[in-house]
Amino acid sequence: MESSRPQIVAVLVLVVGAVASTPGPAVSGEDEASQADVLNFDDDILPIFKARCVQCHAGAEPKAGLNLTQPSALLKGGDNGAAVRIGAAEFSLLYEKIASNEMPATEVKLTAEEKGIIRKWINDGAAGVSNADAIGDEEGLTAEGLWSFQTPVRPNIPPAKARHRIANPIDAFVLAKLEAEGLTLADEADRETLLRRASYDLLGLPPTPADLDEFLADQRPGALERMIDRLLASPHYGERWGRHWLDVVGYAESAGILNEDRPLPLAFRYRDYVIRAFNSDKPYDRFLQEQIAGDELTGYWTAYETMDELPQEVVEGITATGFLRTAADPSRPDFTTIKNAAGLYHYPTLFDTLQIVCSSTMGLTIQCARCHSHKYDPIPQPDYYRMQAVFMPALRPQEWVPQMERRLLVATKSQKEAADRHNSEVDANIKALREQLAAWESDAAAKLYAARLADLPQEIRNDVDAALNSPEETRTDVQKYLAEKFTTKLRPSGDELAAALKQEIDGYQPEVDRLNGAIAAEERRRRHFDEIRALYDLEGEVTTPVLLRGDPLTPGPPVEPGVISTLETSESFEWSPTGNEERSSGRRLAFARWLTQPGHPLTARVFVNRVWMHHFGKGIVATPEDFGVLGASPTHPELLDWLAIEFVESGWSVKELHRLILTSSTWRQSSRVDEVRRSAAEALDPENRLLWRQELRRLDAEPLRDAFLAASGLLDDPMYG
């Protein structure tokens, strides 16, 4: 399982301030000559092992499973874990054992020189260590028998006796289960209850008296549908359901960095994107594609290089990638001074990003496969890193962009170049004006000095002038006395100088005001562009190693981008390297298209389950973020599959999914049931898993607060920004 953040922070205390190092088998020097000092395994380390260690740690059955004659064994480790953590001798088991003289177990221990060689070799990058066979094969893992890894198939709608209660197929599936147990749906709730329930479900706000009067007065057929459509058309719908999504992805507007809580002033743009997406009923597949690969989907870099301005679609696409910036990112520019900062700070952000993507879209606890193949779900460890490779071109732990610097301008290359030229002219003008201002202030200060000097008695005037204009180190005792006595009067500073110049020098303040006004006018001419907290690929090749036991300091063999191999999909993940002329790798777009293919086993199921959960209090699968072996089994598996397929075939319309659920008799049930029916139902289904009544639910904190504000007329309606 993954290491905890507190453990990582504890390690940081020991290493902050050390020289930064980059984990990896390669060692870089300042010049070619420095390479001669680099120690390597075969020439410098293996001879020590052969002389001191191989009597125990070699052969077919080495002690503790650690064969020190095989370079790959040092990373793969033995029974007690990895022997070497690259770049961190102090935290390497091998060095810990020899430094404490616990090993070798013989009477003859390593000399101080030998220990120093091993320590330097590890800290310099452990040159010569091979990781090619550091992980074994993962054959035998299969998703056989795991329903959620199989493509959903549209089930037949079951028959039900209470046909008069079937408003749409949802009711048929629910009634079939109930009637098999001798139960049925509860009576329909009254109109006032339905309006209140729908209003809180869709808007998070109570209905207004006018809403209630309108709904009660509408006796035409389709009144419920019209009421639901009015609510779905409200801009508050996007706020309410956007909040649900933002909660799932861990959206926040500040970030904890060491001992500070740093505001994220650009984060709101992603929040506003989500609200607008729900209000416009953006198809859910497009919604996911934009959030995972909006820059690649809309051709951001092509637009940046070739267009006069960025189309709105492109701006929306890069804004959507804020989804991939919701993981905790504690990085700062000065973290380059921290040894192994990639493992301490940058890799955890990459781990969390992958976890957010997989839990929010596929309902999987993928993070369990970071250190080893998943113990319960059929997810091989290499598959975890194949998915990590999808995001590695953008989130490179060894080439990390500090979170406050990872942003894009809402501008094309031509706009930026034109703005730079224009702003250079502005800078030159401001520089000239500031020089004029400085010269004017200097001249005025000289006039003030001369005027105040002239007011002194003639007998001391020349002596005071000489004292104040002599270097401090050459002044006589008399001059030091005169300087101490008259400097403040003749050469005031700060606010005193400004006040004196304004009062005593004719024309001083009007000229200062004119020059400052001209500087301010130039500043207003400066061209600025909005900034977006986006995710985008960096230039250059990148590799993704399998991290042995999930440790960034024990990298295994590299892997290519991929997905969970045991998921049953009609379309496989397809990606090939782009040409050198392409600025972005295309990996995230390939992943997004694989994820949103119509027959994906998880994507639609997971989302319709979340929507169902917010309308009924719990999902058809009670563990919305775990559709794996340890997750809850669906109470109505056929209904879940029918809803998922219906959702996809409706064009991935979220609002249509709401309409389907809210017009069902199942949702319209009362939460109140008479004692006789309640007793019979609770005896068979005390947890209401079969939905024999509507679930009684508490209001969330925000709707409760907003209800008070709305009733008192104090609710703040403006949106965005």
XYZ file of C-alpha atoms in Angstrom:
721
model
C 0.000 0.000 0.000
C 1.099 3.603 -0.470
C 3.253 5.421 2.066
C 1.527 7.989 4.222
C 2.160 11.711 3.907
C 3.149 12.106 7.588
C 5.974 9.608 7.039
C 7.170 11.567 4.053
C 7.102 14.816 6.011
C 9.047 13.180 8.825
C 11.759 12.208 6.378
C 11.838 15.765 5.048
C 12.988 17.102 8.402
C 16.210 15.174 7.950
C 16.918 16.230 4.403
C 15.776 19.868 4.009
C 18.721 21.999 3.071
C 20.774 19.198 1.573
C 21.963 19.425 -1.998
C 19.236 18.396 -4.419
C 19.746 15.061 -6.148
C 17.871 13.309 -8.890
C 16.975 9.651 -8.330
C 17.974 7.393 -11.182
C 20.730 5.111 -12.303
C 22.486 7.807 -14.302
C 24.876 10.309 -12.698
C 25.467 13.707 -14.221
C 28.517 15.912 -13.544
C 29.442 19.474 -14.259
C 31.802 18.408 -17.041
C 33.215 15.275 -18.637
C 36.235 15.256 -16.356
C 34.020 14.794 -13.308
C 32.816 11.457 -14.691
C 36.154 9.938 -13.772
C 35.200 10.305 -10.092
C 31.886 8.459 -10.470
C 31.816 5.096 -8.736
C 30.117 2.167 -10.457
C 28.858 -1.195 -9.319
C 31.167 -3.531 -11.227
C 34.465 -1.731 -10.565
C 33.982 -0.256 -7.095
C 31.145 -1.969 -5.218
C 31.107 -5.586 -6.355
C 34.727 -6.180 -5.212
C 33.736 -5.086 -1.682
C 30.696 -7.374 -1.719
C 32.807 -10.287 -2.951
C 35.346 -9.758 -0.205
C 32.908 -9.218 2.658
C 29.342 -10.292 1.829
C 28.957 -13.052 -0.762
C 29.484 -15.867 1.723
C 25.890 -15.147 2.829
C 24.313 -13.088 0.064
C 24.916 -15.062 -3.112
C 23.934 -18.300 -4.745
C 20.555 -19.921 -5.363
C 19.251 -19.303 -1.832
C 20.909 -16.137 -0.517
C 20.303 -15.060 3.054
C 17.158 -12.910 3.448
C 16.545 -13.409 -0.272
C 19.175 -10.795 -1.167
C 21.814 -11.664 -3.787
C 24.403 -8.894 -3.776
C 26.124 -10.167 -6.930
C 23.080 -9.265 -9.035
C 22.660 -5.522 -9.644
C 18.877 -5.803 -10.056
C 18.587 -7.425 -6.623
C 19.625 -4.194 -4.935
C 16.500 -2.407 -6.145
C 14.158 -5.370 -6.091
C 15.436 -6.213 -2.627
C 15.049 -9.288 -0.521
C 12.706 -10.320 2.253
C 13.117 -6.971 4.006
C 12.588 -4.702 1.019
C 14.841 -2.754 -1.308
C 18.510 -2.758 -0.324
C 19.305 0.540 -2.061
C 17.296 3.736 -2.447
C 18.972 5.700 -5.191
C 20.386 9.032 -4.070
C 19.581 8.388 -0.398
C 22.217 6.302 1.380
C 20.928 7.372 4.790
C 17.585 5.707 4.024
C 18.984 2.647 2.247
C 18.760 -0.639 4.125
C 22.127 -1.772 2.759
C 23.979 1.252 4.098
C 22.057 1.198 7.372
C 23.205 -2.383 8.022
C 26.869 -1.839 7.173
C 27.118 1.565 8.875
C 25.881 0.093 12.154
C 28.199 -2.934 11.732
C 25.152 -5.191 11.923
C 26.370 -6.573 8.608
C 28.437 -8.453 7.650
C 27.431 -10.909 10.341
C 31.053 -12.055 10.607
C 33.658 -10.625 12.956
C 35.358 -8.739 10.127
C 33.397 -5.581 9.350
C 33.733 -3.084 6.517
C 36.376 -0.424 6.960
C 35.460 3.250 7.168
C 36.844 3.692 3.643
C 34.681 0.869 2.265
C 31.594 2.268 3.960
C 32.378 5.689 2.506
C 32.704 4.241 -1.003
C 29.299 2.530 -0.756
C 27.708 5.647 0.717
C 29.096 7.886 -2.037
C 28.096 5.379 -4.726
C 24.472 5.330 -3.526
C 24.238 9.111 -3.132
C 25.784 9.676 -6.565
C 23.055 7.612 -8.222
C 24.122 3.958 -7.753
C 25.669 3.731 -11.212
C 25.585 0.257 -12.697
C 22.475 -0.951 -10.906
C 20.223 -2.719 -13.354
C 16.466 -2.745 -13.016
C 15.541 -4.631 -16.184
C 14.197 -7.691 -14.364
C 13.207 -5.973 -11.145
C 9.524 -6.909 -11.468
C 8.122 -10.274 -12.349
C 5.412 -11.120 -14.830
C 1.785 -10.591 -13.892
C 0.220 -13.449 -15.774
C -2.809 -15.063 -14.219
C -4.643 -11.901 -13.135
C -8.135 -11.999 -14.560
C -11.397 -10.118 -14.092
C -13.462 -13.271 -14.484
C -16.458 -13.122 -12.172
C -16.076 -9.408 -11.372
C -19.224 -7.780 -12.762
C -17.900 -4.237 -12.836
C -15.019 -5.146 -15.184
C -17.431 -6.578 -17.763
C -19.186 -4.503 -20.425
C -22.797 -3.727 -19.415
C -25.481 -5.378 -21.510
C -28.955 -3.861 -21.864
C -31.295 -6.110 -19.873
C -34.897 -6.812 -20.748
C -37.393 -4.728 -18.803
C -39.016 -7.106 -16.293
C -42.787 -7.459 -15.947
C -44.518 -6.167 -12.820
C -47.991 -6.663 -11.403
C -48.542 -3.051 -10.305
C -48.415 -1.738 -13.871
C -50.256 1.424 -12.886
C -47.173 2.453 -10.862
C -44.778 2.117 -13.787
C -44.029 5.632 -15.018
C -40.825 4.524 -16.815
C -38.576 1.421 -16.881
C -36.900 2.376 -13.584
C -40.127 1.431 -11.805
C -40.340 -1.934 -13.569
C -36.904 -2.952 -12.288
C -37.652 -1.755 -8.755
C -41.138 -3.285 -8.635
C -39.876 -6.640 -9.890
C -37.553 -6.843 -6.883
C -40.222 -5.648 -4.457
C -42.967 -7.936 -5.727
C -40.641 -10.936 -5.495
C -40.589 -10.257 -1.740
C -44.307 -9.528 -1.497
C -43.757 -5.758 -1.260
C -44.711 -2.762 -3.370
C -43.965 0.937 -3.717
C -45.174 3.434 -1.142
C -47.873 5.921 -2.088
C -46.855 8.964 -4.100
C -45.869 12.028 -2.070
C -48.046 15.142 -2.255
C -47.202 17.934 -4.672
C -45.751 20.264 -2.074
C -43.348 17.527 -0.945
C -42.357 16.696 -4.520
C -41.585 20.325 -5.327
C -39.562 20.789 -2.171
C -37.675 17.525 -2.760
C -36.942 18.356 -6.397
C -35.864 21.882 -5.563
C -33.382 20.734 -2.939
C -32.169 17.849 -5.120
C -31.553 19.971 -8.196
C -30.820 23.449 -6.819
C -29.939 23.017 -3.160
C -32.538 25.738 -2.435
C -36.122 25.727 -1.108
C -38.910 26.550 -3.562
C -40.286 30.059 -3.459
C -43.961 30.692 -2.636
C -44.458 31.631 -6.295
C -42.960 28.291 -7.383
C -45.340 26.460 -5.082
C -48.394 28.405 -6.236
C -47.508 27.782 -9.885
C -47.002 24.044 -9.418
C -50.152 23.548 -7.343
C -52.201 25.512 -9.873
C -50.906 23.546 -12.877
C -53.458 20.754 -13.244
C -52.635 19.950 -16.864
C -50.960 16.648 -17.760
C -47.157 16.928 -17.590
C -47.078 19.373 -14.664
C -44.313 17.418 -12.939
C -42.195 17.360 -16.070
C -42.616 21.106 -16.551
C -41.663 21.754 -12.941
C -38.514 19.643 -13.313
C -37.576 21.417 -16.542
C -37.927 24.813 -14.843
C -35.551 23.704 -12.101
C -33.060 22.247 -14.567
C -33.061 25.551 -16.451
C -32.099 27.498 -13.308
C -28.468 28.667 -13.120
C -28.481 27.391 -9.522
C -28.651 23.865 -10.937
C -25.068 24.166 -12.176
C -23.964 25.467 -8.791
C -25.559 22.565 -6.934
C -24.427 19.757 -9.225
C -21.110 21.385 -9.989
C -20.471 21.278 -6.241
C -21.126 17.529 -6.207
C -18.477 17.033 -8.900
C -15.996 19.397 -7.261
C -16.357 17.441 -4.019
C -15.563 14.210 -5.859
C -12.370 15.611 -7.402
C -11.160 17.376 -4.250
C -11.394 20.973 -5.478
C -9.934 23.588 -3.129
C -8.962 27.250 -3.400
C -5.901 27.062 -1.192
C -2.970 24.687 -0.830
C -1.040 23.666 2.251
C 2.687 24.198 1.658
C 4.879 23.392 4.652
C 3.542 25.700 7.381
C 1.418 27.991 5.209
C -1.972 27.789 3.539
C -1.314 29.393 0.170
C -4.315 30.833 -1.740
C -4.833 29.576 -5.298
C -6.215 32.714 -6.985
C -6.707 31.066 -10.402
C -8.515 27.924 -9.202
C -11.940 29.543 -9.529
C -11.792 29.335 -13.329
C -12.054 25.553 -13.185
C -14.932 25.817 -10.710
C -16.761 28.160 -13.064
C -16.095 25.807 -15.980
C -17.757 22.950 -14.080
C -20.814 25.073 -13.218
C -21.224 26.157 -16.840
C -20.793 22.579 -18.052
C -23.669 21.338 -15.904
C -25.893 24.299 -16.761
C -25.346 23.801 -20.503
C -25.832 20.034 -20.162
C -22.448 19.391 -21.709
C -22.402 15.690 -22.671
C -20.635 13.771 -19.928
C -18.200 12.092 -22.325
C -17.130 15.498 -23.654
C -16.982 16.790 -20.057
C -14.477 14.083 -19.146
C -12.473 14.440 -22.358
C -12.031 18.166 -21.795
C -10.975 17.732 -18.180
C -8.424 15.033 -18.965
C -7.115 16.354 -22.278
C -8.780 19.668 -23.114
C -5.557 21.102 -24.506
C -5.035 18.137 -26.837
C -8.725 17.794 -27.722
C -9.067 21.407 -28.871
C -5.585 21.766 -30.387
C -4.318 24.387 -27.954
C -0.716 24.427 -29.160
C -1.721 24.668 -32.826
C -4.022 27.554 -31.991
C -1.290 29.161 -29.889
C 1.258 28.976 -32.703
C -0.926 29.824 -35.717
C -4.001 31.860 -34.753
C -4.504 35.541 -34.072
C -6.433 34.753 -30.888
C -7.508 31.648 -29.002
C -11.025 30.418 -29.863
C -13.399 30.148 -26.932
C -13.478 26.364 -27.326
C -9.714 26.248 -26.808
C -9.875 28.494 -23.739
C -12.595 26.266 -22.306
C -10.516 23.190 -23.046
C -7.426 24.343 -21.185
C -9.549 25.660 -18.324
C -11.116 22.209 -17.976
C -7.708 20.651 -17.303
C -7.907 22.259 -13.873
C -9.397 18.843 -13.028
C -5.828 17.499 -13.153
C -4.633 20.266 -10.816
C -6.922 19.392 -7.887
C -4.443 17.008 -6.248
C -2.521 18.501 -3.353
C 0.589 20.149 -4.797
C 2.858 21.614 -2.109
C 5.652 22.596 -4.505
C 7.497 25.917 -4.464
C 10.375 27.216 -6.605
C 12.814 26.927 -3.699
C 12.177 23.182 -3.367
C 15.106 22.651 -5.731
C 17.305 22.961 -2.637
C 15.655 19.924 -1.027
C 17.379 16.613 -1.566
C 15.108 14.099 -3.307
C 12.287 16.647 -3.583
C 10.855 14.586 -6.456
C 10.129 11.687 -4.150
C 9.083 13.780 -1.179
C 6.768 16.252 -2.887
C 6.371 15.804 -6.616
C 5.643 12.103 -6.947
C 2.904 12.289 -4.262
C 1.078 14.861 -6.409
C 1.339 12.529 -9.404
C 0.078 9.618 -7.277
C -2.879 11.670 -6.025
C -3.731 12.893 -9.521
C -3.994 9.345 -10.825
C -6.059 8.344 -7.810
C -8.493 11.240 -8.385
C -8.862 10.392 -12.073
C -9.542 6.717 -11.426
C -11.800 7.061 -8.381
C -13.921 9.852 -9.875
C -14.390 8.339 -13.331
C -14.001 4.573 -12.811
C -14.733 4.070 -9.128
C -11.520 2.130 -8.488
C -9.032 2.157 -5.621
C -6.185 2.147 -8.106
C -3.675 3.491 -5.574
C -3.432 0.024 -4.016
C -1.518 -1.095 -7.128
C 1.200 1.492 -6.639
C 3.363 -0.757 -4.486
C 2.265 -4.206 -5.705
C -0.422 -5.782 -7.807
C -3.800 -5.075 -6.238
C -4.548 -7.615 -3.519
C -8.240 -7.855 -4.410
C -9.012 -6.253 -7.761
C -7.392 -7.613 -10.944
C -5.056 -4.645 -11.421
C -1.400 -5.538 -12.065
C 1.204 -3.148 -10.693
C 2.654 -2.417 -14.169
C -0.820 -1.278 -15.282
C -0.749 1.376 -12.562
C 2.460 2.809 -13.989
C 1.210 2.478 -17.565
C -1.619 4.797 -16.570
C 0.860 7.005 -14.748
C 2.786 7.216 -18.022
C -0.306 8.828 -19.555
C 0.190 11.854 -17.300
C 3.985 11.778 -16.991
C 4.683 14.190 -19.918
C 2.800 16.868 -17.981
C 3.626 15.933 -14.388
C 7.332 15.141 -14.434
C 8.683 14.687 -10.901
C 12.260 15.230 -12.087
C 11.384 18.377 -14.088
C 8.683 19.734 -11.828
C 7.025 23.059 -12.515
C 6.117 24.695 -9.157
C 2.372 24.882 -8.799
C 2.176 28.690 -8.861
C 4.160 28.770 -12.118
C 2.148 26.040 -13.916
C -0.280 28.200 -15.870
C -1.116 29.339 -19.388
C -1.960 32.776 -20.754
C -5.198 33.353 -22.620
C -3.207 34.526 -25.624
C -1.613 33.233 -28.797
C 2.055 33.422 -29.610
C 1.488 36.393 -31.914
C -0.545 38.210 -29.253
C 2.120 37.585 -26.650
C 4.920 38.765 -28.949
C 2.973 41.901 -29.836
C 2.250 42.513 -26.161
C 5.918 42.014 -25.293
C 6.944 44.589 -27.910
C 4.295 47.006 -26.701
C 5.226 46.460 -23.052
C 8.912 46.975 -23.849
C 7.983 50.395 -25.174
C 5.947 51.024 -22.024
C 8.916 49.949 -19.873
C 11.231 52.307 -21.744
C 8.812 55.212 -21.315
C 8.377 54.474 -17.619
C 12.135 54.237 -17.150
C 12.615 57.657 -18.774
C 9.841 59.190 -16.658
C 11.282 57.705 -13.470
C 14.685 59.132 -14.365
C 13.080 62.550 -14.867
C 11.312 62.194 -11.527
C 14.519 61.173 -9.767
C 16.392 64.086 -11.323
C 13.653 66.524 -10.350
C 13.596 65.217 -6.760
C 17.401 65.365 -6.561
C 17.465 68.930 -7.879
C 14.704 69.956 -5.440
C 16.569 68.353 -2.534
C 19.722 70.283 -3.517
C 17.726 73.515 -3.552
C 16.296 72.703 -0.123
C 19.802 72.038 1.200
C 21.134 75.298 -0.194
C 18.211 77.304 1.166
C 18.455 75.839 4.656
C 22.245 76.149 4.699
C 21.872 79.822 3.861
C 19.707 80.256 6.966
C 22.573 79.196 9.249
C 24.848 81.800 10.873
C 27.554 82.849 8.439
C 30.281 81.962 10.954
C 29.528 78.202 10.815
C 28.000 77.942 7.348
C 31.150 76.838 5.517
C 32.190 74.452 8.294
C 28.770 72.743 8.304
C 28.799 72.455 4.519
C 32.274 70.916 4.585
C 31.300 68.495 7.334
C 28.156 67.233 5.588
C 29.953 66.807 2.255
C 32.947 64.945 3.667
C 33.087 61.115 3.733
C 32.152 59.802 7.155
C 35.434 57.947 7.581
C 37.541 61.120 7.048
C 35.566 63.503 9.252
C 37.291 65.162 12.196
C 35.693 65.157 15.613
C 34.351 68.649 15.004
C 32.927 67.622 11.645
C 31.290 64.562 13.211
C 29.638 66.851 15.757
C 28.405 69.262 13.074
C 27.133 66.422 10.883
C 25.209 64.855 13.756
C 23.682 68.220 14.686
C 22.689 69.524 11.217
C 22.091 66.495 8.919
C 18.435 66.076 9.897
C 17.736 69.774 9.320
C 19.618 70.206 6.064
C 19.083 66.759 4.555
C 15.812 65.300 5.891
C 14.680 61.949 4.548
C 11.491 60.003 3.936
C 8.235 61.705 4.772
C 10.018 64.715 6.298
C 11.857 65.354 3.043
C 8.682 65.007 0.967
C 6.805 67.428 3.218
C 9.673 69.952 3.191
C 10.038 69.872 -0.594
C 6.305 70.343 -1.035
C 6.205 73.334 1.312
C 9.494 75.077 0.536
C 10.326 74.454 -3.138
C 8.147 76.326 -5.586
C 6.613 74.134 -8.298
C 7.943 70.928 -6.768
C 4.644 69.098 -6.092
C 2.882 69.934 -9.392
C 5.822 68.490 -11.343
C 5.921 65.358 -9.147
C 2.186 64.891 -9.671
C 2.589 65.353 -13.432
C 5.385 62.791 -13.684
C 3.623 60.274 -11.436
C 0.463 60.719 -13.476
C 2.403 60.076 -16.671
C 3.898 56.908 -15.151
C 0.443 55.703 -14.082
C -0.887 56.411 -17.568
C 1.907 54.325 -19.070
C 1.163 51.493 -16.643
C -2.447 51.548 -17.793
C -1.221 51.068 -21.349
C 0.481 47.810 -20.375
C -1.132 44.775 -21.974
C -2.114 41.929 -19.669
C -3.661 38.533 -20.383
C -5.822 36.368 -18.178
C -4.077 33.326 -16.753
C -5.434 29.794 -16.442
C -4.307 27.183 -13.934
C -4.057 24.454 -16.534
C -2.247 21.172 -17.129
C -0.218 20.682 -20.291
C 2.653 18.555 -21.542
C 6.211 19.789 -21.240
C 8.581 19.472 -24.164
C 11.021 16.588 -24.524
C 10.975 12.835 -24.058
C 10.090 11.318 -20.705
C 10.218 7.814 -19.262
C 7.997 6.258 -16.624
C 9.594 3.616 -14.405
C 7.698 1.082 -12.352
C 8.538 2.136 -8.793
C 9.487 -0.916 -6.795
C 7.255 -1.032 -3.714
C 6.000 2.376 -4.838
C 9.253 4.059 -3.837
C 10.535 6.835 -6.141
C 14.078 6.045 -4.986
C 13.906 2.452 -6.234
C 12.888 2.793 -9.880
C 12.277 -0.378 -11.862
C 12.001 -0.891 -15.612
C 10.235 1.733 -17.746
C 6.765 1.153 -19.180
C 4.793 2.602 -22.083
C 1.433 4.377 -21.658
C -1.497 2.038 -21.155
C -4.615 1.245 -19.157
C -5.976 -1.514 -16.928
C -5.443 -4.595 -19.057
C -8.126 -6.686 -17.351
C -11.011 -4.305 -18.118
C -13.257 -5.619 -20.864
C -13.593 -2.922 -23.535
C -14.608 -3.187 -27.162
C -12.009 -0.598 -28.144
C -8.478 -0.977 -26.848
C -6.265 1.876 -25.723
C -4.406 3.096 -28.780
C -1.562 5.574 -28.722
C 1.555 6.028 -30.771
C 4.310 8.618 -30.318
C 3.603 11.884 -32.095
C 6.113 13.455 -34.437
C 8.743 15.892 -33.263
C 6.631 18.739 -34.583
C 3.845 17.952 -32.093
C 4.031 19.943 -28.879
C 1.815 17.575 -26.869
C 2.169 13.804 -26.631
C -1.498 12.916 -27.201
C -1.390 10.384 -24.364
C -4.124 11.992 -22.285
C -6.455 12.325 -25.262
C -5.983 8.641 -26.105
C -6.774 7.778 -22.489
C -9.855 10.055 -22.438
C -11.234 8.457 -25.605
C -10.648 4.974 -24.224
C -12.392 6.001 -20.997
C -15.463 7.466 -22.732
C -16.094 4.760 -25.321
C -19.785 3.750 -25.165
C -19.153 0.220 -23.895
C -16.664 1.046 -21.152
C -17.533 -1.155 -18.146
C -17.184 1.565 -15.524
C -17.505 5.134 -16.790
C -21.280 5.376 -17.281
C -22.083 2.987 -14.433
C -20.074 5.023 -11.939
C -21.616 8.334 -12.936
C -25.273 7.233 -13.022
C -24.680 5.633 -9.630
C -23.494 8.984 -8.251
C -26.546 10.764 -9.643
C -28.815 8.083 -8.192
C -27.076 8.464 -4.822
C -27.847 12.181 -4.650
C -31.527 11.550 -5.440
C -32.046 8.590 -3.083
C -29.468 9.070 -0.324
C -27.368 6.073 -1.365
C -26.296 4.591 -4.634
C -27.353 1.370 -6.301
C -23.743 0.574 -5.419
C -23.341 1.908 -1.891
C -19.597 2.522 -2.365
C -19.516 5.066 -5.215
C -15.706 5.228 -5.291
C -15.118 1.477 -5.107
C -16.647 -0.734 -7.773
C -14.040 -3.396 -7.039
C -14.132 -6.687 -5.161
C -14.293 -5.001 -1.741
C -16.961 -2.532 -2.833
C -20.647 -3.096 -2.157
C -22.616 -5.269 -4.552
C -25.324 -3.438 -6.521
C -28.819 -3.763 -5.076
C -30.325 -3.576 -8.590
C -27.586 -4.652 -11.046
C -29.940 -4.885 -14.047
C -31.278 -1.381 -13.343
C -27.736 -0.014 -13.054
C -26.793 -1.486 -16.428
C -30.022 -0.273 -18.028
C -29.443 3.248 -16.704
C -25.806 3.244 -17.852
C -26.713 2.195 -21.390
C -29.682 4.575 -21.507
C -27.397 7.403 -20.331
C -24.894 6.742 -23.114
C -27.587 6.354 -25.777
C -29.208 9.625 -24.693
C -26.000 11.380 -25.754
C -24.501 11.288 -22.229
C -27.071 13.938 -21.184
C -26.989 14.511 -17.437
C -30.208 16.526 -17.438
C -32.015 13.742 -19.289
C -30.816 11.342 -16.594
C -32.324 13.637 -13.945
C -35.621 13.739 -15.833
C -35.699 9.961 -16.046
C -35.095 9.484 -12.324
C -37.318 12.310 -11.061
C -40.313 11.303 -13.183
C -40.213 7.708 -11.913
C -42.750 6.529 -9.371
C -39.802 5.224 -7.357
C -38.456 8.719 -6.750
C -41.943 10.177 -6.245
C -42.728 7.816 -3.357
C -43.523 9.210 0.048
C -41.057 8.538 2.836
C -44.048 7.889 5.107
C -45.633 4.431 5.184
C -48.464 3.206 7.412
C -47.512 0.977 10.318
C -48.777 -2.268 8.784
C -46.825 -1.879 5.547
C -43.791 -0.551 7.402
C -43.663 -3.535 9.741
C -43.910 -6.001 6.856
C -41.278 -4.175 4.799
C -38.821 -3.660 7.652
C -39.010 -7.340 8.563
C -37.750 -8.219 5.071
C -35.650 -5.164 4.198
C -34.829 -2.993 7.219
C -32.260 -0.926 5.296
C -34.697 -0.117 2.462
C -32.279 -1.573 -0.094
C -35.254 -2.576 -2.264
C -36.650 0.996 -2.224
C -40.096 0.283 -0.792
C -40.269 3.943 0.252
C -38.350 7.143 -0.434
C -35.418 7.599 1.913
C -35.755 10.295 4.560
C -32.632 12.456 4.294
C -31.101 15.301 6.215
C -30.264 18.508 4.407
C -26.592 19.074 3.685
C -24.969 22.004 5.479
C -24.896 24.289 2.445
C -28.571 23.895 1.429
C -29.553 24.423 5.061
C -27.512 27.630 5.250
C -28.762 28.828 1.866
C -32.360 28.098 2.870
C -32.010 30.481 5.831
C -30.421 33.117 3.603
C -33.057 32.713 0.884
C -35.927 32.961 3.378
C -34.440 36.130 4.869
C -33.700 37.719 1.494
C -29.949 37.715 2.127
C -28.893 35.043 -0.378
C -26.096 36.301 -2.628
C -27.115 35.416 -6.206
C -24.188 36.596 -8.396
C -22.238 33.725 -9.949
C -18.716 33.107 -11.200
C -15.456 34.907 -10.631
